[in-house]
PDB file of C-alpha atoms in Angstrom:
ATOM      1  CA  MET N  28       8.835  -8.822  51.404  1.00 57.00           C
ATOM      2  CA  LEU N  29       5.872  -6.858  52.794  1.00 52.00           C
ATOM      3  CA  ARG N  30       6.228  -8.569  56.143  1.00 58.00           C
ATOM      4  CA  ARG N  31       9.927  -7.615  56.278  1.00 58.00           C
ATOM      5  CA  TRP N  32       9.076  -3.959  55.562  1.00 50.00           C
ATOM      6  CA  MET N  33       6.396  -4.047  58.271  1.00 58.00           C
ATOM      7  CA  LYS N  34       8.907  -5.432  60.780  1.00 55.00           C
ATOM      8  CA  THR N  35      11.435  -2.738  59.828  1.00 57.00           C
ATOM      9  CA  ILE N  36       8.795   0.004  60.216  1.00 52.00           C
ATOM     10  CA  ASP N  37       7.619  -1.423  63.536  1.00 58.00           C
ATOM     11  CA  LYS N  38      11.206  -1.612  64.821  1.00 56.00           C
ATOM     12  CA  HIS N  39      11.970   2.040  63.984  1.00 59.00           C
ATOM     13  CA  LYS N  40       8.496   3.554  64.320  1.00 60.00           C
ATOM     14  CA  ILE N  41       9.493   6.143  66.914  1.00 60.00           C
ATOM     15  CA  THR N  42      12.328   7.412  64.721  1.00 63.00           C
ATOM     16  CA  ILE N  43       9.992   7.548  61.692  1.00 63.00           C
ATOM     17  CA  VAL N  44       7.366   9.520  63.642  1.00 61.00           C
ATOM     18  CA  VAL N  45      10.013  11.991  64.776  1.00 58.00           C
ATOM     19  CA  ILE N  46      11.230  12.499  61.199  1.00 67.00           C
ATOM     20  CA  ILE N  47       7.665  13.019  59.872  1.00 68.00           C
ATOM     21  CA  ILE N  48       6.873  15.603  62.555  1.00 67.00           C
ATOM     22  CA  PHE N  49      10.133  17.364  61.825  1.00 62.00           C
ATOM     23  CA  LEU N  50       9.323  17.534  58.092  1.00 67.00           C
ATOM     24  CA  ILE N  51       5.831  18.884  58.801  1.00 68.00           C
ATOM     25  CA  LEU N  52       7.297  21.603  60.972  1.00 63.00           C
ATOM     26  CA  VAL N  53       9.777  22.523  58.226  1.00 60.00           C
ATOM     27  CA  VAL N  54       6.919  22.831  55.701  1.00 61.00           C
ATOM     28  CA  ILE N  55       4.883  24.980  58.098  1.00 65.00           C
ATOM     29  CA  LEU N  56       7.878  27.158  58.815  1.00 61.00           C
ATOM     30  CA  THR N  57       8.603  27.642  55.094  1.00 63.00           C
ATOM     31  CA  LYS N  58       5.042  28.630  54.298  1.00 60.00           C
ATOM     32  CA  SER N  59       4.966  30.936  57.269  1.00 56.00           C
ATOM     33  CA  ILE N  60       8.100  32.750  56.091  1.00 52.00           C
ATOM     34  CA  GLN N  61       6.817  33.005  52.501  1.00 55.00           C
ATOM     35  CA  SER N  62       3.544  34.597  53.575  1.00 53.00           C
ATOM     36  CA  SER N  63       5.488  37.420  55.318  1.00 49.00           C
ATOM     37  CA  LYS N  64       2.312  38.538  57.056  1.00 48.00           C
ATOM     38  CA  SER N  65       4.098  39.425  60.181  1.00 45.00           C
ATOM     39  CA  THR N  66       7.755  39.475  61.120  1.00 45.00           C
ATOM     40  CA  THR N  67       6.807  38.935  64.743  1.00 48.00           C
ATOM     41  CA  VAL N  68       4.673  35.953  63.878  1.00 45.00           C
ATOM     42  CA  ASN N  69       7.437  34.538  61.681  1.00 49.00           C
ATOM     43  CA  ASN N  70      10.008  34.938  64.424  1.00 53.00           C
ATOM     44  CA  LYS N  71       7.720  33.334  66.969  1.00 52.00           C
ATOM     45  CA  THR N  72       6.900  30.519  64.571  1.00 49.00           C
ATOM     46  CA  PHE N  73      10.578  29.994  63.842  1.00 50.00           C
ATOM     47  CA  ASN N  74      11.480  29.991  67.539  1.00 56.00           C
ATOM     48  CA  ILE N  75       8.704  27.557  68.378  1.00 54.00           C
ATOM     49  CA  ALA N  76       9.621  25.302  65.479  1.00 53.00           C
ATOM     50  CA  ASN N  77      13.273  25.471  66.408  1.00 56.00           C
ATOM     51  CA  LYS N  78      12.570  24.508  70.027  1.00 54.00           C
ATOM     52  CA  ILE N  79      10.270  21.686  68.973  1.00 52.00           C
ATOM     53  CA  SER N  80      12.827  20.511  66.433  1.00 54.00           C
ATOM     54  CA  LYS N  81      15.600  20.518  69.035  1.00 55.00           C
ATOM     55  CA  GLY N  82      13.357  18.705  71.480  1.00 55.00           C
ATOM     56  CA  PHE N  83      12.517  15.968  69.015  1.00 51.00           C
ATOM     57  CA  ASN N  84      16.147  15.803  67.934  1.00 54.00           C
ATOM     58  CA  ASN N  85      17.225  15.277  71.555  1.00 56.00           C
ATOM     59  CA  ILE N  86      14.581  12.582  71.921  1.00 51.00           C
ATOM     60  CA  ARG N  87      15.831  10.915  68.724  1.00 52.00           C
ATOM     61  CA  ILE N  88      19.497  11.075  69.857  1.00 51.00           C
ATOM     62  CA  LYS N  89      18.611   9.703  73.282  1.00 52.00           C
ATOM     63  CA  PHE N  90      16.513   6.926  71.747  1.00 49.00           C
ATOM     64  CA  VAL N  91      19.180   5.942  69.214  1.00 49.00           C
ATOM     65  CA  GLY N  92      21.856   6.234  71.913  1.00 54.00           C
ATOM     66  CA  ASN N  93      19.911   3.836  74.136  1.00 55.00           C
ATOM     67  CA  ILE N  94      19.664   1.361  71.266  1.00 52.00           C
ATOM     68  CA  GLU N  95      23.396   1.648  70.574  1.00 57.00           C
ATOM     69  CA  GLN N  96      24.288   1.255  74.266  1.00 59.00           C
ATOM     70  CA  THR N  97      22.055  -1.820  74.500  1.00 66.00           C
ATOM     71  CA  GLN N  98      23.800  -3.317  71.481  1.00 64.00           C
ATOM     72  CA  ILE N  99      27.224  -2.493  72.970  1.00 61.00           C
ATOM     73  CA  ASP N 100      26.273  -4.123  76.289  1.00 66.00           C
ATOM     74  CA  LYS N 101      25.040  -7.203  74.442  1.00 69.00           C
ATOM     75  CA  LEU N 102      28.236  -7.441  72.386  1.00 68.00           C
ATOM     76  CA  GLN N 103      30.397  -7.050  75.508  1.00 64.00           C
ATOM     77  CA  GLU N 104      28.464  -9.837  77.237  1.00 73.00           C
ATOM     78  CA  GLU N 105      28.833 -12.121  74.209  1.00 69.00           C
ATOM     79  CA  ASN N 106      32.548 -11.301  74.055  1.00 66.00           C
ATOM     80  CA  ALA N 107      32.998 -12.160  77.741  1.00 68.00           C
ATOM     81  CA  ASN N 108      31.166 -15.474  77.253  1.00 70.00           C
ATOM     82  CA  LEU N 109      33.317 -16.329  74.234  1.00 70.00           C
ATOM     83  CA  ARG N 110      36.507 -15.550  76.165  1.00 62.00           C
ATOM     84  CA  LYS N 111      35.335 -17.717  79.061  1.00 61.00           C
ATOM     85  CA  GLN N 112      34.540 -20.582  76.686  1.00 66.00           C
ATOM     86  CA  LEU N 113      37.933 -20.191  74.988  1.00 63.00           C
ATOM     87  CA  ILE N 114      39.737 -20.342  78.350  1.00 54.00           C
ATOM     88  CA  GLU N 115      37.774 -23.463  79.361  1.00 58.00           C
ATOM     89  CA  ASN N 116      38.553 -25.162  76.039  1.00 61.00           C
ATOM     90  CA  THR N 117      42.234 -24.241  76.378  1.00 56.00           C
ATOM     91  CA  LEU N 118      42.366 -25.676  79.906  1.00 49.00           C
ATOM     92  CA  LYS N 119      40.674 -28.879  78.767  1.00 58.00           C
ATOM     93  CA  LYS N 120      43.121 -29.178  75.875  1.00 61.00           C
ATOM     94  CA  SER N 121      46.057 -28.501  78.198  1.00 56.00           C
ATOM     95  CA  ASP N 122      44.874 -31.131  80.687  1.00 55.00           C
ATOM     96  CA  LEU N 123      44.429 -33.655  77.868  1.00 55.00           C
ATOM     97  CA  GLU N 124      47.923 -32.974  76.537  1.00 60.00           C
ATOM     98  CA  LYS N 125      49.397 -33.433  80.014  1.00 56.00           C
ATOM     99  CA  LEU N 126      47.602 -36.755  80.447  1.00 54.00           C
ATOM    100  CA  GLN N 127      48.791 -37.925  77.036  1.00 57.00           C
ATOM    101  CA  GLN N 128      52.352 -36.878  77.844  1.00 54.00           C
ATOM    102  CA  LEU N 129      52.156 -38.632  81.212  1.00 56.00           C
ATOM    103  CA  GLU N 130      51.006 -41.801  79.461  1.00 57.00           C
ATOM    104  CA  LYS N 131      54.047 -41.616  77.171  1.00 56.00           C
ATOM    105  CA  THR N 132      56.390 -40.883  80.056  1.00 51.00           C
ATOM    106  CA  LEU N 133      55.145 -43.831  82.069  1.00 54.00           C
ATOM    107  CA  LYS N 134      55.169 -46.276  79.151  1.00 53.00           C
ATOM    108  CA  PHE N 135      56.759 -48.907  81.387  1.00 46.00           C
ATOM    109  CA  VAL N 136      53.559 -49.074  83.475  1.00 47.00           C
ATOM    110  CA  THR N 137      51.018 -51.829  82.861  1.00 46.00           C
ATOM    111  CA  ASN N 138      47.340 -51.795  83.771  1.00 44.00           C
ATOM    112  CA  LYS N 139      47.818 -54.237  86.633  1.00 42.00           C
ATOM    113  CA  ASN N 140      50.032 -51.856  88.624  1.00 46.00           C
ATOM    114  CA  ALA N 141      48.529 -48.502  87.569  1.00 49.00           C
ATOM    115  CA  SER N 142      46.650 -48.438  90.891  1.00 51.00           C
ATOM    116  CA  SER N 143      50.015 -48.297  92.681  1.00 73.00           C
ATOM    117  CA  PHE N 144      50.576 -44.731  91.496  1.00 83.00           C
ATOM    118  CA  ILE N 145      50.131 -41.974  94.053  1.00 89.00           C
ATOM    119  CA  SER N 146      49.219 -38.477  92.921  1.00 87.00           C
ATOM    120  CA  SER N 147      50.508 -35.733  95.206  1.00 91.00           C
ATOM    121  CA  SER N 148      51.502 -32.082  95.471  1.00 92.00           C
ATOM    122  CA  ILE N 149      54.674 -30.380  96.645  1.00 94.00           C
ATOM    123  CA  VAL N 150      54.038 -28.383  99.815  1.00 94.00           C
ATOM    124  CA  ALA N 151      57.561 -27.166 100.673  1.00 94.00           C
ATOM    125  CA  LYS N 152      61.044 -26.927  99.154  1.00 92.00           C
ATOM    126  CA  ASN N 153      64.620 -26.013  99.956  1.00 90.00           C
ATOM    127  CA  SER N 154      65.775 -22.407  99.832  1.00 89.00           C
ATOM    128  CA  GLY N 155      67.141 -21.298  96.494  1.00 88.00           C
ATOM    129  CA  THR N 156      65.922 -21.201  92.925  1.00 90.00           C
ATOM    130  CA  TYR N 157      65.869 -24.896  92.047  1.00 92.00           C
ATOM    131  CA  TYR N 158      64.081 -27.836  93.655  1.00 94.00           C
ATOM    132  CA  LYS N 159      66.840 -29.963  95.169  1.00 93.00           C
ATOM    133  CA  SER N 160      64.882 -31.215  98.187  1.00 94.00           C
ATOM    134  CA  PHE N 161      61.155 -30.889  98.816  1.00 96.00           C
ATOM    135  CA  THR N 162      58.192 -32.170 100.831  1.00 96.00           C
ATOM    136  CA  ILE N 163      55.185 -33.882  99.260  1.00 96.00           C
ATOM    137  CA  SER N 164      51.662 -34.248 100.645  1.00 95.00           C
ATOM    138  CA  ALA N 165      51.612 -38.059 100.717  1.00 95.00           C
ATOM    139  CA  GLY N 166      53.074 -40.491 103.224  1.00 95.00           C
ATOM    140  CA  SER N 167      53.132 -44.083 104.378  1.00 95.00           C
ATOM    141  CA  LYS N 168      49.339 -44.117 104.739  1.00 94.00           C
ATOM    142  CA  ASP N 169      49.164 -43.471 101.001  1.00 92.00           C
ATOM    143  CA  GLY N 170      51.710 -46.159 100.135  1.00 93.00           C
ATOM    144  CA  VAL N 171      54.848 -44.016  99.874  1.00 95.00           C
ATOM    145  CA  LYS N 172      58.097 -45.721 100.935  1.00 94.00           C
ATOM    146  CA  ASN N 173      61.757 -44.869 101.186  1.00 95.00           C
ATOM    147  CA  ASP N 174      63.223 -44.777  97.664  1.00 94.00           C
ATOM    148  CA  SER N 175      59.807 -44.336  96.060  1.00 94.00           C
ATOM    149  CA  ILE N 176      60.316 -42.708  92.668  1.00 94.00           C
ATOM    150  CA  VAL N 177      58.983 -39.220  91.883  1.00 95.00           C
ATOM    151  CA  VAL N 178      58.084 -38.164  88.321  1.00 92.00           C
ATOM    152  CA  ASN N 179      55.760 -35.842  86.446  1.00 89.00           C
ATOM    153  CA  ALA N 180      54.566 -35.619  82.847  1.00 83.00           C
ATOM    154  CA  ASP N 181      57.968 -34.347  81.689  1.00 88.00           C
ATOM    155  CA  GLY N 182      60.077 -37.106  83.214  1.00 91.00           C
ATOM    156  CA  LEU N 183      62.181 -38.029  86.233  1.00 94.00           C
ATOM    157  CA  ILE N 184      62.233 -35.677  89.242  1.00 96.00           C
ATOM    158  CA  GLY N 185      63.925 -37.728  91.969  1.00 96.00           C
ATOM    159  CA  ARG N 186      63.260 -40.102  94.865  1.00 96.00           C
ATOM    160  CA  VAL N 187      61.849 -40.187  98.396  1.00 97.00           C
ATOM    161  CA  TYR N 188      64.332 -40.460 101.261  1.00 96.00           C
ATOM    162  CA  GLU N 189      62.169 -39.959 104.378  1.00 97.00           C
ATOM    163  CA  VAL N 190      58.555 -40.953 105.051  1.00 97.00           C
ATOM    164  CA  SER N 191      56.025 -40.058 107.754  1.00 96.00           C
ATOM    165  CA  ASP N 192      52.338 -40.952 107.970  1.00 96.00           C
ATOM    166  CA  ASN N 193      51.012 -38.083 105.853  1.00 96.00           C
ATOM    167  CA  PHE N 194      54.076 -36.441 104.317  1.00 96.00           C
ATOM    168  CA  SER N 195      57.333 -37.453 102.662  1.00 97.00           C
ATOM    169  CA  LYS N 196      60.644 -35.788 101.893  1.00 97.00           C
ATOM    170  CA  ALA N 197      62.333 -36.215  98.536  1.00 97.00           C
ATOM    171  CA  ILE N 198      65.462 -35.144  96.686  1.00 96.00           C
ATOM    172  CA  SER N 199      65.605 -34.219  93.024  1.00 96.00           C
ATOM    173  CA  ILE N 200      68.079 -35.269  90.356  1.00 95.00           C
ATOM    174  CA  LEU N 201      69.959 -32.015  91.074  1.00 93.00           C
ATOM    175  CA  ASP N 202      70.884 -33.196  94.567  1.00 91.00           C
ATOM    176  CA  ASN N 203      74.367 -34.706  94.967  1.00 86.00           C
ATOM    177  CA  ARG N 204      72.834 -37.674  96.851  1.00 88.00           C
ATOM    178  CA  SER N 205      70.934 -38.793  93.760  1.00 85.00           C
ATOM    179  CA  PRO N 206      73.161 -40.726  91.296  1.00 91.00           C
ATOM    180  CA  ILE N 207      71.326 -42.094  88.252  1.00 95.00           C
ATOM    181  CA  SER N 208      72.334 -44.873  85.889  1.00 95.00           C
ATOM    182  CA  PHE N 209      71.415 -43.743  82.368  1.00 96.00           C
ATOM    183  CA  GLU N 210      71.548 -44.791  78.738  1.00 95.00           C
ATOM    184  CA  ILE N 211      71.262 -42.984  75.421  1.00 93.00           C
ATOM    185  CA  MET N 212      67.802 -43.580  73.965  1.00 90.00           C
ATOM    186  CA  GLY N 213      67.964 -46.163  71.193  1.00 85.00           C
ATOM    187  CA  ARG N 214      71.477 -47.291  72.145  1.00 86.00           C
ATOM    188  CA  THR N 215      71.425 -49.395  75.295  1.00 84.00           C
ATOM    189  CA  SER N 216      75.157 -50.028  74.999  1.00 87.00           C
ATOM    190  CA  ASP N 217      75.939 -46.339  75.584  1.00 92.00           C
ATOM    191  CA  THR N 218      75.516 -46.003  79.341  1.00 95.00           C
ATOM    192  CA  GLY N 219      76.848 -43.918  82.167  1.00 94.00           C
ATOM    193  CA  ILE N 220      76.207 -42.257  85.520  1.00 94.00           C
ATOM    194  CA  LEU N 221      74.683 -38.849  86.238  1.00 94.00           C
ATOM    195  CA  SER N 222      75.690 -37.379  89.591  1.00 88.00           C
ATOM    196  CA  GLN N 223      76.181 -33.903  90.982  1.00 84.00           C
ATOM    197  CA  ASP N 224      78.696 -35.482  93.373  1.00 74.00           C
ATOM    198  CA  ASN N 225      81.363 -35.260  90.696  1.00 68.00           C
ATOM    199  CA  ASN N 226      84.056 -32.798  91.633  1.00 68.00           C
ATOM    200  CA  THR N 227      86.162 -33.437  88.536  1.00 68.00           C
ATOM    201  CA  LEU N 228      83.676 -31.730  86.219  1.00 70.00           C
ATOM    202  CA  LYS N 229      82.776 -28.146  87.114  1.00 72.00           C
ATOM    203  CA  ILE N 230      79.632 -26.486  85.725  1.00 75.00           C
ATOM    204  CA  SER N 231      78.250 -23.066  86.602  1.00 75.00           C
ATOM    205  CA  ASP N 232      74.609 -23.674  85.634  1.00 83.00           C
ATOM    206  CA  GLU N 233      72.748 -25.158  88.619  1.00 86.00           C
ATOM    207  CA  SER N 234      69.909 -26.388  86.407  1.00 89.00           C
ATOM    208  CA  MET N 235      72.186 -28.862  84.578  1.00 92.00           C
ATOM    209  CA  ILE N 236      73.198 -32.383  85.621  1.00 93.00           C
ATOM    210  CA  LYS N 237      76.766 -33.560  85.143  1.00 91.00           C
ATOM    211  CA  GLY N 238      77.872 -37.123  84.507  1.00 92.00           C
ATOM    212  CA  TYR N 239      80.082 -39.397  82.467  1.00 92.00           C
ATOM    213  CA  MET N 240      79.940 -42.223  79.953  1.00 93.00           C
ATOM    214  CA  PHE N 241      81.455 -45.585  80.905  1.00 90.00           C
ATOM    215  CA  ASP N 242      83.010 -45.887  77.458  1.00 89.00           C
ATOM    216  CA  ALA N 243      85.355 -43.035  76.545  1.00 87.00           C
ATOM    217  CA  ASN N 244      84.882 -43.969  72.883  1.00 87.00           C
ATOM    218  CA  SER N 245      81.114 -43.663  73.057  1.00 88.00           C
ATOM    219  CA  ASN N 246      79.708 -41.710  70.111  1.00 90.00           C
ATOM    220  CA  VAL N 247      77.374 -39.614  72.257  1.00 93.00           C
ATOM    221  CA  LYS N 248      76.191 -36.364  70.648  1.00 93.00           C
ATOM    222  CA  VAL N 249      74.663 -33.089  71.776  1.00 95.00           C
ATOM    223  CA  GLY N 250      70.855 -33.226  71.597  1.00 94.00           C
ATOM    224  CA  GLU N 251      70.500 -36.966  72.211  1.00 94.00           C
ATOM    225  CA  ILE N 252      67.901 -38.066  74.749  1.00 94.00           C
ATOM    226  CA  VAL N 253      68.947 -39.625  78.044  1.00 95.00           C
ATOM    227  CA  THR N 254      66.726 -42.113  79.921  1.00 94.00           C
ATOM    228  CA  THR N 255      67.101 -44.309  82.996  1.00 93.00           C
ATOM    229  CA  SER N 256      68.855 -47.586  82.169  1.00 92.00           C
ATOM    230  CA  GLY N 257      67.146 -49.865  84.702  1.00 89.00           C
ATOM    231  CA  LEU N 258      70.293 -50.463  86.754  1.00 90.00           C
ATOM    232  CA  GLY N 259      70.067 -49.464  90.390  1.00 89.00           C
ATOM    233  CA  LEU N 260      67.089 -47.688  91.899  1.00 90.00           C
ATOM    234  CA  TYR N 261      65.207 -46.456  88.840  1.00 91.00           C
ATOM    235  CA  PRO N 262      63.354 -48.661  86.316  1.00 89.00           C
ATOM    236  CA  SER N 263      64.356 -48.300  82.676  1.00 89.00           C
ATOM    237  CA  GLY N 264      62.806 -45.904  80.197  1.00 88.00           C
ATOM    238  CA  ILE N 265      62.095 -42.829  82.319  1.00 91.00           C
ATOM    239  CA  PRO N 266      63.083 -39.695  80.362  1.00 92.00           C
ATOM    240  CA  ILE N 267      65.739 -37.610  82.126  1.00 96.00           C
ATOM    241  CA  GLY N 268      66.828 -34.959  79.626  1.00 95.00           C
ATOM    242  CA  LYS N 269      68.993 -34.100  76.622  1.00 96.00           C
ATOM    243  CA  ILE N 270      72.754 -34.009  76.191  1.00 95.00           C
ATOM    244  CA  HIS N 271      73.784 -30.358  76.399  1.00 95.00           C
ATOM    245  CA  GLN N 272      77.554 -30.767  76.224  1.00 93.00           C
ATOM    246  CA  VAL N 273      80.119 -33.519  75.656  1.00 93.00           C
ATOM    247  CA  ILE N 274      83.550 -33.067  77.275  1.00 88.00           C
ATOM    248  CA  PRO N 275      86.383 -35.541  76.510  1.00 84.00           C
ATOM    249  CA  ASP N 276      88.622 -36.643  79.372  1.00 77.00           C
ATOM    250  CA  ASN N 277      92.257 -35.555  79.032  1.00 76.00           C
ATOM    251  CA  GLN N 278      93.413 -39.054  79.988  1.00 76.00           C
ATOM    252  CA  ASN N 279      90.873 -40.664  77.645  1.00 71.00           C
ATOM    253  CA  ILE N 280      89.477 -42.792  80.449  1.00 77.00           C
ATOM    254  CA  LEU N 281      85.997 -41.289  80.605  1.00 82.00           C
ATOM    255  CA  LYS N 282      83.821 -39.004  78.527  1.00 90.00           C
ATOM    256  CA  TYR N 283      81.978 -36.346  80.526  1.00 92.00           C
ATOM    257  CA  VAL N 284      78.495 -35.103  79.655  1.00 94.00           C
ATOM    258  CA  VAL N 285      76.250 -32.277  80.804  1.00 94.00           C
ATOM    259  CA  VAL N 286      72.498 -32.935  80.637  1.00 96.00           C
ATOM    260  CA  THR N 287      69.576 -30.500  80.539  1.00 95.00           C
ATOM    261  CA  PRO N 288      66.656 -32.066  82.483  1.00 96.00           C
ATOM    262  CA  PHE N 289      63.256 -32.303  80.822  1.00 94.00           C
ATOM    263  CA  VAL N 290      61.568 -31.355  84.098  1.00 94.00           C
ATOM    264  CA  ASP N 291      61.528 -27.645  84.915  1.00 94.00           C
ATOM    265  CA  LEU N 292      63.154 -27.885  88.335  1.00 94.00           C
ATOM    266  CA  LYS N 293      62.371 -24.250  89.094  1.00 92.00           C
ATOM    267  CA  SER N 294      58.637 -24.868  89.031  1.00 91.00           C
ATOM    268  CA  ILE N 295      57.105 -28.173  90.159  1.00 91.00           C
ATOM    269  CA  ASP N 296      53.614 -28.618  91.577  1.00 88.00           C
ATOM    270  CA  LYS N 297      51.904 -31.951  90.905  1.00 89.00           C
ATOM    271  CA  VAL N 298      53.907 -35.178  91.032  1.00 92.00           C
ATOM    272  CA  ILE N 299      53.393 -38.922  90.645  1.00 90.00           C
ATOM    273  CA  ILE N 300      54.999 -41.335  93.120  1.00 92.00           C
ATOM    274  CA  PHE N 301      55.474 -45.075  92.656  1.00 90.00           C
ATOM    275  CA  ASN N 302      57.637 -47.943  93.882  1.00 87.00           C
ATOM    276  CA  LYS N 303      59.968 -49.828  91.556  1.00 75.00           C
ATOM    277  CA  THR N 304      58.907 -53.183  93.008  1.00 66.00           C
ATOM    278  CA  ASN N 305      55.333 -52.509  91.862  1.00 52.00           C
ATOM    279  CA  ILE N 306      56.528 -51.738  88.339  1.00 52.00           C
ATOM    280  CA  GLU N 307      58.611 -54.883  88.043  1.00 52.00           C
ATOM    281  CA  SER N 308      56.099 -57.269  89.613  1.00 48.00           C
TER     282      SER N 308
END
């Protein structure tokens, strides 16, 4: 207990000294006034005491102010460090979530062909809001081929259609040259084709994909998940999107669907490229 008091006194010793001196001056001033020996002396004493008091008060304010400013600076530094740490933790968590999502998306990949995956970035795109055609920073030297498949952590993006040594050109699932055989997740018998090259069905939203079910009596519902079926170019199981709208055919031959892609085709950066032959081998 004594040691704590000694530390407290030592920490604030300047302030304590100032207060003691101030009290002494007040006592002197009071006695001087009470004696009333000389008005001139009293006035001079009062003026001197007042000046000294103000001087010590300014010293005390400056000293305390310096302590407070030091504490503020320290708190601001600690706050900045905490914010930096929070941002780093958030980024690490975000990266981990993306890797976990990518693992789920590419569930059809086995360890033996994981080395066949090519990580790349998009370096150019078509004019307009949505990615319909784009250039990626990987080419034949990296193992990219015509009809290599392009995905990211959210699902299917499209395919490669032209390859050079160091770069490749690709089209997305929004391009009318990119038909996709699909199935409803959990019901392999409910299949169809997604294609923007379908003039019968008109949609105004460029971000959507239009298509149709092979069976007009298919019990497809809004909100159901659509994946690649494995027929044609794309291996089975790649997430494409969700059913946004179901439109019956007037002649009851087909059932049209509109799909919202999982991939944000307004903003793509990193992609994964692979070849179907590597997946199936």
